[in-house]
Short mmCIF file of C-alpha atoms and ligand atoms in Angstrom, two decimals:
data_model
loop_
_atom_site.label_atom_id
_atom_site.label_comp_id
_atom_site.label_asym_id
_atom_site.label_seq_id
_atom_site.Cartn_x
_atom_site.Cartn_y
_atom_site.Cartn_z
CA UNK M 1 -26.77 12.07 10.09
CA UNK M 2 -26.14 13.05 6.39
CA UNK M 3 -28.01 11.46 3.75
CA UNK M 4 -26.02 9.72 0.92
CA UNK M 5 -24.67 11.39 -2.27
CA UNK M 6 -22.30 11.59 -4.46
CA UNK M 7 -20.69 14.82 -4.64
CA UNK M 8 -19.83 16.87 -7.84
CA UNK M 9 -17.23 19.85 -7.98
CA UNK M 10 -20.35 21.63 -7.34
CA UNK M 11 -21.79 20.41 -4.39
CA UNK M 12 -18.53 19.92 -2.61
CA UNK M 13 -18.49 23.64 -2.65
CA UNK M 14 -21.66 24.33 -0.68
CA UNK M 15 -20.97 21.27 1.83
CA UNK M 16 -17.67 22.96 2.35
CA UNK M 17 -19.52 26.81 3.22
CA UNK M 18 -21.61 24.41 5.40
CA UNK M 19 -19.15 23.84 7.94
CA UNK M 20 -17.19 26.71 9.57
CA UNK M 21 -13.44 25.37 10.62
CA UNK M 22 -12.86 23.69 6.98
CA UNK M 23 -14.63 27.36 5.37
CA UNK M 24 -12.09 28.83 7.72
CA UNK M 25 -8.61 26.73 6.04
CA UNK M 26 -9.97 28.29 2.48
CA UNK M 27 -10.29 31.35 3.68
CA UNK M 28 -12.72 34.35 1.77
CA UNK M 29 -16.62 33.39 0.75
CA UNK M 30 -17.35 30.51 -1.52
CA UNK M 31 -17.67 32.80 -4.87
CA UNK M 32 -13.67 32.78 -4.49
CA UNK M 33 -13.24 29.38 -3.99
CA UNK M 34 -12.75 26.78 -6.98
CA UNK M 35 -12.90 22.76 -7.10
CA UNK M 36 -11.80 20.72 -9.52
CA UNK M 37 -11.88 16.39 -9.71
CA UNK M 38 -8.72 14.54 -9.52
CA UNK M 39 -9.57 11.33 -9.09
CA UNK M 40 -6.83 9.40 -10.18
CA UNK M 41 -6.85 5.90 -7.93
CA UNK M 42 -9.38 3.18 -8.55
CA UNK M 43 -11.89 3.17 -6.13
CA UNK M 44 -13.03 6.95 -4.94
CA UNK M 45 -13.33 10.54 -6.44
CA UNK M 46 -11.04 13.11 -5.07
CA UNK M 47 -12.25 16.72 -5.47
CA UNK M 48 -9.39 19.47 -4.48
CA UNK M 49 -10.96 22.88 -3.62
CA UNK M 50 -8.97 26.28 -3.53
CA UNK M 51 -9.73 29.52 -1.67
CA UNK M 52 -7.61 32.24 -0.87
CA UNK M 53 -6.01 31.43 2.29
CA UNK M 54 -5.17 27.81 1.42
CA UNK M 55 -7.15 24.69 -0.21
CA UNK M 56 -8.09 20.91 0.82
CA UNK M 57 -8.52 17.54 -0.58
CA UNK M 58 -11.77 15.94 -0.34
CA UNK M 59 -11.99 12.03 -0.33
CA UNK M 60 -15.51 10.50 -1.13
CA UNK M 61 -16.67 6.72 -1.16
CA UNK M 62 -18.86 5.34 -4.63
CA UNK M 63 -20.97 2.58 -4.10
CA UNK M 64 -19.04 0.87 -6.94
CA UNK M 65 -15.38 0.46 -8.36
CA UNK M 66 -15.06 3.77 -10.10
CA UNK M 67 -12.93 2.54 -12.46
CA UNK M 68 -15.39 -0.60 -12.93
CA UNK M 69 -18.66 0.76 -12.23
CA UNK M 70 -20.75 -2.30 -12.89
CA UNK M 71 -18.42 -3.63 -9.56
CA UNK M 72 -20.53 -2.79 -6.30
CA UNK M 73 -18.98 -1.84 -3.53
CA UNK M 74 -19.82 -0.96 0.15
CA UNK M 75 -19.21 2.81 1.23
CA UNK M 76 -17.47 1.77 4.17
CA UNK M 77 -14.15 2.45 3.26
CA UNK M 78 -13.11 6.04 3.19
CA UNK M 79 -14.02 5.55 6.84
CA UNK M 80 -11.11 2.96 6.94
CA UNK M 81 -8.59 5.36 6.04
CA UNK M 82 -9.72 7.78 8.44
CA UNK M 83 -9.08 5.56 10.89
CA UNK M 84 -6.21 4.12 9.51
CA UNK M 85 -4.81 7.99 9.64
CA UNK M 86 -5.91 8.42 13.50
CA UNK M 87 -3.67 5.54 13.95
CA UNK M 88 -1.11 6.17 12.41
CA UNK M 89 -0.45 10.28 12.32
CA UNK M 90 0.95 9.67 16.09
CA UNK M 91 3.33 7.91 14.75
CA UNK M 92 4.05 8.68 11.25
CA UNK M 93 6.13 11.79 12.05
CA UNK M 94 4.37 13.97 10.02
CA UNK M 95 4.55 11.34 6.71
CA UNK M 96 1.17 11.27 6.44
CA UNK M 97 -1.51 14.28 5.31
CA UNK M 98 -3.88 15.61 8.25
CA UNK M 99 -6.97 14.26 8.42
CA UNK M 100 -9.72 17.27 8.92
CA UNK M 101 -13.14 16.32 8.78
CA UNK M 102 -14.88 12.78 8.75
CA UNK M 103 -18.43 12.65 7.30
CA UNK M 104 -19.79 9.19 8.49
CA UNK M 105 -23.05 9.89 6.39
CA UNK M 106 -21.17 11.25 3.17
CA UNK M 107 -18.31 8.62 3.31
CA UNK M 108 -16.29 11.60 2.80
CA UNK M 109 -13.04 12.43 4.78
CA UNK M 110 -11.07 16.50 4.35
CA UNK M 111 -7.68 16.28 4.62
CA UNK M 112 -4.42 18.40 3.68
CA UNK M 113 -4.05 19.43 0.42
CA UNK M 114 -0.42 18.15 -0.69
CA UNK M 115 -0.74 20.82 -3.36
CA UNK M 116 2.73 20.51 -4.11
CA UNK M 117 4.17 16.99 -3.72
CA UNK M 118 4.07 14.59 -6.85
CA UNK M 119 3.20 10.90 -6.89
CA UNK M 120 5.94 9.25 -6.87
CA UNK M 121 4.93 6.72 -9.07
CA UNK M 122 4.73 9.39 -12.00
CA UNK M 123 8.13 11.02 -11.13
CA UNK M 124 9.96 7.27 -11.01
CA UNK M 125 8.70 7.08 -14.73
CA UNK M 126 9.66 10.53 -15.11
CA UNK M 127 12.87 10.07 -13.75
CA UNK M 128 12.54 12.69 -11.16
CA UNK M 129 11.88 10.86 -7.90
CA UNK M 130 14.52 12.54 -5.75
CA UNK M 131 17.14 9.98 -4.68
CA UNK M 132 16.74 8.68 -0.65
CA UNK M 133 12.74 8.40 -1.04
CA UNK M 134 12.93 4.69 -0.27
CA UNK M 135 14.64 5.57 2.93
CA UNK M 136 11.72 7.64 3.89
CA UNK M 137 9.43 5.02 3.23
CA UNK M 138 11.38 2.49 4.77
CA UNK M 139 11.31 4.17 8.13
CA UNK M 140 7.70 4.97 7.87
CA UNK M 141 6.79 1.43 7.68
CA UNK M 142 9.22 0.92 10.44
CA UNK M 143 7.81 3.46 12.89
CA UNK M 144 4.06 2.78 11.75
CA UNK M 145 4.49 -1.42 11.98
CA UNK M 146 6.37 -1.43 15.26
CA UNK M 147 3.55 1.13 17.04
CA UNK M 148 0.87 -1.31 16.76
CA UNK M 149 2.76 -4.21 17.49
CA UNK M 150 2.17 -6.82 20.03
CA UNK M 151 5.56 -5.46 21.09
CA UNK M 152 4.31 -1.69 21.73
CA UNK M 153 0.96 -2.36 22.73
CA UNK M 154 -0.72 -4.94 25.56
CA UNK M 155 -2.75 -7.26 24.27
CA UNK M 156 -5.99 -5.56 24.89
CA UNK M 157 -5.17 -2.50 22.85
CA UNK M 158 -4.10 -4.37 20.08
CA UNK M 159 -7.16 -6.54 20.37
CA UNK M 160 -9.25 -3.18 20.25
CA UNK M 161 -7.34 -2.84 17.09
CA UNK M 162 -7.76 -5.67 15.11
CA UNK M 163 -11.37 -5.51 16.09
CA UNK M 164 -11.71 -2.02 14.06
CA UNK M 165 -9.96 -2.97 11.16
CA UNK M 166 -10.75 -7.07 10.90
CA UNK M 167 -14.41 -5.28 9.82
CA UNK M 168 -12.71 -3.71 6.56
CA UNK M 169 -13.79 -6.71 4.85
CA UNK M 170 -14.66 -5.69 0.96
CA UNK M 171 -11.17 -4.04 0.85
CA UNK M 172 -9.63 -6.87 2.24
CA UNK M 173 -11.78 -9.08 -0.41
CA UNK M 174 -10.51 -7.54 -3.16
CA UNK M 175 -6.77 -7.93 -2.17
CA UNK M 176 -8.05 -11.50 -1.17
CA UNK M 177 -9.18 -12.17 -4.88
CA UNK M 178 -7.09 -9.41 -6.89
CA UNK M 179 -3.55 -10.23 -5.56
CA UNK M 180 -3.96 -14.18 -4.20
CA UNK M 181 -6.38 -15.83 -6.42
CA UNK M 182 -7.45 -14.31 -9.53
CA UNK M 183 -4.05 -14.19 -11.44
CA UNK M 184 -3.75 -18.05 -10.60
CA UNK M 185 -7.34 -18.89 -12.57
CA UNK M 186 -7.14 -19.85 -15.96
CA UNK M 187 -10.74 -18.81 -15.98
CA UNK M 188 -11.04 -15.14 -13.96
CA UNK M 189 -12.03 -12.90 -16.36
CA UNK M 190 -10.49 -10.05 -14.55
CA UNK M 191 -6.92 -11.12 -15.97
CA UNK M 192 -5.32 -9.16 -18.94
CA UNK M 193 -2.33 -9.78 -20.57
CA UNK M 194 0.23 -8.28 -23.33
CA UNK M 195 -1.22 -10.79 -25.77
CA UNK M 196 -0.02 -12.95 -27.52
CA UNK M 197 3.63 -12.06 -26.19
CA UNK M 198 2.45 -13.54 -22.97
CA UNK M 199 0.31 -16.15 -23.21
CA UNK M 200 2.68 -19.30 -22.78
CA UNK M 201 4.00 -17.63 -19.66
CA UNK M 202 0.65 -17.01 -18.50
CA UNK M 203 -0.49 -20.33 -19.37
CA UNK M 204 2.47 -22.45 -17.37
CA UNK M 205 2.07 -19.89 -14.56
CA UNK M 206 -1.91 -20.51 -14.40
CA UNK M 207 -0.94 -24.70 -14.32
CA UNK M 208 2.00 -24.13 -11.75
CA UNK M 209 -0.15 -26.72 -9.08
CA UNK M 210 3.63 -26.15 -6.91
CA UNK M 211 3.62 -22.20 -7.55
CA UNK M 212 -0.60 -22.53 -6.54
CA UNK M 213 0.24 -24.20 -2.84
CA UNK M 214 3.23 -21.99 -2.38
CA UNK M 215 0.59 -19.02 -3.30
CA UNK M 216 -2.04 -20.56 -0.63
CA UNK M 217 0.38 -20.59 2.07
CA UNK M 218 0.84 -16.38 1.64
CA UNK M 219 -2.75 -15.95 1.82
CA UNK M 220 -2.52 -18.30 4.89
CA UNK M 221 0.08 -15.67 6.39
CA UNK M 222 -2.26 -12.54 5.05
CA UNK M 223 -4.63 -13.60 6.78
CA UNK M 224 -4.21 -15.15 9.54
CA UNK M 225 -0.58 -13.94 11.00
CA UNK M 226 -1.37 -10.31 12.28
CA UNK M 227 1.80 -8.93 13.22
CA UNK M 228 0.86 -5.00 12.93
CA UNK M 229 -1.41 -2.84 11.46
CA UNK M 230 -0.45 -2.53 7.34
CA UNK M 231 -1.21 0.22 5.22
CA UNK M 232 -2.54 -2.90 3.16
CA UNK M 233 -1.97 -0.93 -0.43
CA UNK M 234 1.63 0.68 -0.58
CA UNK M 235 2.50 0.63 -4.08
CA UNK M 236 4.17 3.74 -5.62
CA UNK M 237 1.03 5.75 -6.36
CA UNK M 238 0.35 5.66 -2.60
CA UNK M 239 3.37 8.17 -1.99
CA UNK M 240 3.56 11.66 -2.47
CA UNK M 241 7.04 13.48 -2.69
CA UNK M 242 8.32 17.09 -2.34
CA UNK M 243 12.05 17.34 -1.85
CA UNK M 244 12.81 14.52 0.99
CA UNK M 245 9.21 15.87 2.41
CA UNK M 246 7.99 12.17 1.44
CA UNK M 247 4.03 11.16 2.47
CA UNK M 248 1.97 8.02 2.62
CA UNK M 249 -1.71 8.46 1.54
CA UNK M 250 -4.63 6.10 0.53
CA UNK M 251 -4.99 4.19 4.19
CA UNK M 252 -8.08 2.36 3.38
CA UNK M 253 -7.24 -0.79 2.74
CA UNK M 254 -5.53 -1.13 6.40
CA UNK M 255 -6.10 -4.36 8.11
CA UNK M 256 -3.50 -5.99 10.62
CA UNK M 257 -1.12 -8.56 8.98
CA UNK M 258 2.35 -10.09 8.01
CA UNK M 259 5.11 -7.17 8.53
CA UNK M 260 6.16 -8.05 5.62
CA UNK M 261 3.07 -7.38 3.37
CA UNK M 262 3.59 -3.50 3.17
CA UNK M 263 7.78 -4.03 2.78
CA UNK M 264 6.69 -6.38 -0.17
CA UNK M 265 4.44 -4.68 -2.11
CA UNK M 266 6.29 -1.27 -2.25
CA UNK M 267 9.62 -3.05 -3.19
CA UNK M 268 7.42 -4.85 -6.17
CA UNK M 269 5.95 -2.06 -7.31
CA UNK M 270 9.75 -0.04 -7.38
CA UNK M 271 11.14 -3.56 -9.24
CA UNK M 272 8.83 -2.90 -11.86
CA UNK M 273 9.80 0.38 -12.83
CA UNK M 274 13.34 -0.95 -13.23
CA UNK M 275 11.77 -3.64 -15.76
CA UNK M 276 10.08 -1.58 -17.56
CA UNK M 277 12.95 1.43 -17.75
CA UNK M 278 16.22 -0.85 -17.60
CA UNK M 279 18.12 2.68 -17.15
CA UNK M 280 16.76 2.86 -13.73
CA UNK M 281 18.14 -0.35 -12.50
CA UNK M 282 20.68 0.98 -10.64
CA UNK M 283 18.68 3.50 -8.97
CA UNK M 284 16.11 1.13 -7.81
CA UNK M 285 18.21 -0.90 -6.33
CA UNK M 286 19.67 1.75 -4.23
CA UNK M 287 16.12 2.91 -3.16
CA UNK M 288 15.33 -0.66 -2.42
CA UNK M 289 18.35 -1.25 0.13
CA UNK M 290 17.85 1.93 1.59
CA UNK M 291 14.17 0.83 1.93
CA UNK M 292 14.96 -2.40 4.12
CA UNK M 293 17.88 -1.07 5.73
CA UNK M 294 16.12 1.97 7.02
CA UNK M 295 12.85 0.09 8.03
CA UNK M 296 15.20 -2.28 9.95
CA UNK M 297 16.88 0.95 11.34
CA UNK M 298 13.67 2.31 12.67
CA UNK M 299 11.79 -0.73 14.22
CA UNK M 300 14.94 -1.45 16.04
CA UNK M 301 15.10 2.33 17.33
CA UNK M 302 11.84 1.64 18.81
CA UNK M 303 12.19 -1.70 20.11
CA UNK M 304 15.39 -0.15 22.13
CA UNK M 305 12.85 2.34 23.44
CA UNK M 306 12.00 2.96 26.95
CA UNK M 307 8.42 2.60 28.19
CA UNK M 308 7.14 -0.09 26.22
CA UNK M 309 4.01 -1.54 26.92
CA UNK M 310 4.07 -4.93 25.01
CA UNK M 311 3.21 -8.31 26.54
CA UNK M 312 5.74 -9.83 23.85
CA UNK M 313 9.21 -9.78 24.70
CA UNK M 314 8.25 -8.47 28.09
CA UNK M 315 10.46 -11.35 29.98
CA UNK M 316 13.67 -10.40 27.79
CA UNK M 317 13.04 -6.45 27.23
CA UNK M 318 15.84 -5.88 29.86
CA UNK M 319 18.37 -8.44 27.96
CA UNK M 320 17.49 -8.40 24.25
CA UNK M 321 18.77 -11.68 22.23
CA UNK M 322 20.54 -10.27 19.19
CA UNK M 323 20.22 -13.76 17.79
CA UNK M 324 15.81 -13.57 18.16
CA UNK M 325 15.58 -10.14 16.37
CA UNK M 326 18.09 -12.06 13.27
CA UNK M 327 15.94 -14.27 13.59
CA UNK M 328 12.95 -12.18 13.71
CA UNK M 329 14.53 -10.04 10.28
CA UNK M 330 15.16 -13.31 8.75
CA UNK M 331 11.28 -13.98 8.82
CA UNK M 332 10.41 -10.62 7.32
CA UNK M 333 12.45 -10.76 4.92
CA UNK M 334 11.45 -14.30 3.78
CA UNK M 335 7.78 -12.45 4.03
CA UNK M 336 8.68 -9.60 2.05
CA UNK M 337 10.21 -12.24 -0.89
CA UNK M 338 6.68 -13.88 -1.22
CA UNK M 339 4.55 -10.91 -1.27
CA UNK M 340 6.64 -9.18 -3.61
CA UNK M 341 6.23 -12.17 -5.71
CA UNK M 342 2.54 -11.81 -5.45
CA UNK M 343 2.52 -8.44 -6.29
CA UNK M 344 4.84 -8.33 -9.55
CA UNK M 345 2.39 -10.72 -11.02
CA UNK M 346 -0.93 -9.59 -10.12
CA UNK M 347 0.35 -6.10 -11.53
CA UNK M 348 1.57 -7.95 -14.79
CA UNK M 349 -1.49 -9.88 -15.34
CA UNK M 350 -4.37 -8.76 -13.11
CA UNK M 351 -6.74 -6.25 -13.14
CA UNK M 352 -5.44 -3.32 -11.61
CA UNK M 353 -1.75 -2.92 -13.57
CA UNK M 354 0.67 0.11 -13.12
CA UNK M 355 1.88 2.87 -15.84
CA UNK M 356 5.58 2.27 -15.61
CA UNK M 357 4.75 -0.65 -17.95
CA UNK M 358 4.06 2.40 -20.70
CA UNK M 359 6.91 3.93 -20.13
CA UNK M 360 8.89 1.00 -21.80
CA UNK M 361 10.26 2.20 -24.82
CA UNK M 362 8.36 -0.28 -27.36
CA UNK M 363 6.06 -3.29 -26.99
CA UNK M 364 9.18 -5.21 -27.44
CA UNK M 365 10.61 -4.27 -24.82
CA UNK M 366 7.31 -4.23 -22.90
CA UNK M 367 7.43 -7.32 -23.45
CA UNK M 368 10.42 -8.34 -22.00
CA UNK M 369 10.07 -5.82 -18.75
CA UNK M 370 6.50 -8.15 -18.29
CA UNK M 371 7.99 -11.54 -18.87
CA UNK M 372 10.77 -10.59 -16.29
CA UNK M 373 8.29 -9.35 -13.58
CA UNK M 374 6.13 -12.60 -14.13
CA UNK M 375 9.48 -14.52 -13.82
CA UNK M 376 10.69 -12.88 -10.80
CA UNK M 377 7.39 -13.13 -9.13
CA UNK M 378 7.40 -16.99 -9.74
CA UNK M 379 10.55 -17.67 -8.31
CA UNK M 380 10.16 -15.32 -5.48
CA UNK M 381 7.00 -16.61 -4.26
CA UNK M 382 7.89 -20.22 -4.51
CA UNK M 383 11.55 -19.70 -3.26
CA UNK M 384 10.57 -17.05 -0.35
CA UNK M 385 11.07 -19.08 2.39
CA UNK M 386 15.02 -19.60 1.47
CA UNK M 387 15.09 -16.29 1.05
CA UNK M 388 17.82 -14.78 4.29
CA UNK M 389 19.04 -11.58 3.45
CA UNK M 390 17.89 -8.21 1.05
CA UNK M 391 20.57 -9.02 -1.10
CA UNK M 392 19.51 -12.67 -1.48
CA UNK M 393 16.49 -10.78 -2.76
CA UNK M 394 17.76 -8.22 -5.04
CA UNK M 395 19.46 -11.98 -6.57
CA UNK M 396 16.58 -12.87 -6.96
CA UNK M 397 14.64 -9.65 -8.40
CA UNK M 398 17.65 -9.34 -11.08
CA UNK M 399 16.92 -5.85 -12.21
C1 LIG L 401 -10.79 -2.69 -7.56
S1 LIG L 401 -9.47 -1.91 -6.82
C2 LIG L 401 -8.06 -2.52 -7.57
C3 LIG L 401 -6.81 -2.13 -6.92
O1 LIG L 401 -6.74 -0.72 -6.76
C4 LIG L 401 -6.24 -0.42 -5.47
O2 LIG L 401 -5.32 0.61 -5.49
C5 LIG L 401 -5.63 -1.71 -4.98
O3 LIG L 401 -4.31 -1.87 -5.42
C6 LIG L 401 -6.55 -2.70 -5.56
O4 LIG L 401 -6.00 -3.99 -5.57
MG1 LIG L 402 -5.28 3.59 -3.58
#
């Protein structure tokens, strides 16, 4: 068992000459290899080390925020996205990075270096995300929801399932507080705000007692309705892209929930962008139908499969009702509304916020790409369940 510490571009290097099959991927001895940090997300530092036959990104736990480092947190979760890639790579079709090594001692998991892809958050404010992504995404959410279904699996596998991942509980705390309570406190200190542009709209938001029970019954579904294993975090800088060569990273805050949670959050996070670059409107809301379409697309495709094991829908599996899986859509999408409601505020007002807001041209119109996404998010999260179709949703979005 490996003792504890943090690693630094230094260290990583001799852990690496340490063990032979990941020394083997870089190729040479370790005087030729280089590391650098490129942490970039929240939580974790990310070290990427070169040799000269190829390179690899390391992933290693804190025992804090590191963004925040006065905000403890357990090591437990690089672990999480190992596991959430072991589930998922069989299905993912190759739209995920391989996972190399897991250090249970280090908290540190070696995977595929996507040396070349871009985040696509950064190339949606760049302008360069190449069109179709959302398709790609929409399918992987497809393919990835409908293989740990109640529908794939029997019972008992999907028990084992929920077993791993209902222990991923300081991840799942701080999408607990972060996206369904915080931003509804008039008293969190975690909330920031474009001040004083915002502060009336933050203000009637915060004493919204409707918008608060309509916000309860979400976290009700989070929690409790556990439909498929989610990615749990899939927001724009959780996808890399390289030509249509599109990948899913940053696993670890799986936990099984609403189908809709994952669909939500990524069509937030694209709505946003639009906001806050009005030129991109119509782009978005291309990548957005091509997102839902294509999900529905792919969980279909596999529910028309042979061979599955499910115990739900085994009566019917030989005569599908066309008017159950409307029905079943209809309830996603409904989902989808409410947690895409969720997430445009808690990115607007909450702690962890997104760059696109930048990109606006000036604090006016900053401004005004905020007050829209707090808007939106209002009426989507209190409207969600009359919500019956994506294009009742783009309504609603208005980019
Ligand atoms: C303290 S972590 C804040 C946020 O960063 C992650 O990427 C998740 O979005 C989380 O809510
Ligand atoms: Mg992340």
């Amino acid at each position: 068992m490996t003792t504890y510490r943090p690693l630094t571009a230094e260290t990583v290097l001799a852990y690496l000459d340490d063990h032979p099959s990941l020394k083997a991927r870089l190729g040479g001895d370790r005087d030729a290899w280089t590391a650098r940090e490129v942490s970039d997300g929240n939580l974790n530092t990310v070290f990427i080390v070169t040799g000269p036959a190829g390179s690899l990104c390391c992933k290693q736990s804190l025992p804090y925020v590191r963004v925040d480092p006065g905000w403890a947190m357990p090591l437990e979760r690089t672990l999480f996205e190992a596991r959430w890639m072991q589930t998922t790579e069989k299905t993912a079709k190759g739209q995920i990075p391989a996972l190399y090594h897991v250090d249970e001692g280090l908290f540190l998991i070696v995977m595929e270096n996507l040396g070349h892809h871009r985040v696509l958050r950064d190339m949606l404010i760049g302008g360069t995300a190449p069109a179709g992504f959302g398709a790609r995404i929409g399918e992987f959410i497809g393919h990835a929801a409908f293989a740990t279904s109640w529908r794939a699996l029997p019972f008992e596998d999907v028990f084992a399932l929920r077993e791993i991942f209902s222990r991923n509980l300081a991840l799942t705390r701080i999408t607990v507080d972060l996206v369904f309570t915080d931003p509804y406190r008039e008293s969190c200190g975690r909330n920031r705000w474009l001040s004083p542009d915002l502060d009336v709209h933050v203000r009637a938001l915060q004493q919204d007692h409707g918008l608060r029970l309509a916000v309860e019954r979400l976290q009700e579904r989070f929690l409790s309705v556990g439909q498929n294993l989610l990615h749990g975090d899939l927001h724009t800088g959780s996808v890399m892209v390289e030509g249509d060569d599109v990948r899913v990273i940053d696993g670890e805050f799986a936990l099984y929930g609403p189908l809709g949670f994952d669909l939500g959050m990524f069509i937030a996070n694209l709505a946003i962008n639009a906001y806050a670059q009005p030129g991109h409107s119509s782009w978005i809301d291309d990548e957005i139908r091509l997102v839902w379409n294509n999900f529905r697309r792919a969980y279909l495709d596999r529910w028309d499969e042979s061979g599955l094991r499910g115990d739900v829908d085994s009566l019917t599996r030989s005569a599908p009702s066309l008017a159950r899986r409307t029905q079943f859509f209809q309830e996603v999408i409904q989902d989808v509304a409410g947690f895409a409601g969720l997430e445009l505020i808690r990115r607007t007002i909450g702690f962890a916020q997104v760059a696109d807001y930048d990109a606006a041209p000036d604090r006016l119109a900053e401004a005004e790409a905020r007050m829209r996404a707090m808007s939106a998010g209002r009426v989507l999260i209190s409207d969600a369940a009359r919500i019956d179709s994506p294009q009742h949703l783009l309504d609603y979005l208005r980019l």
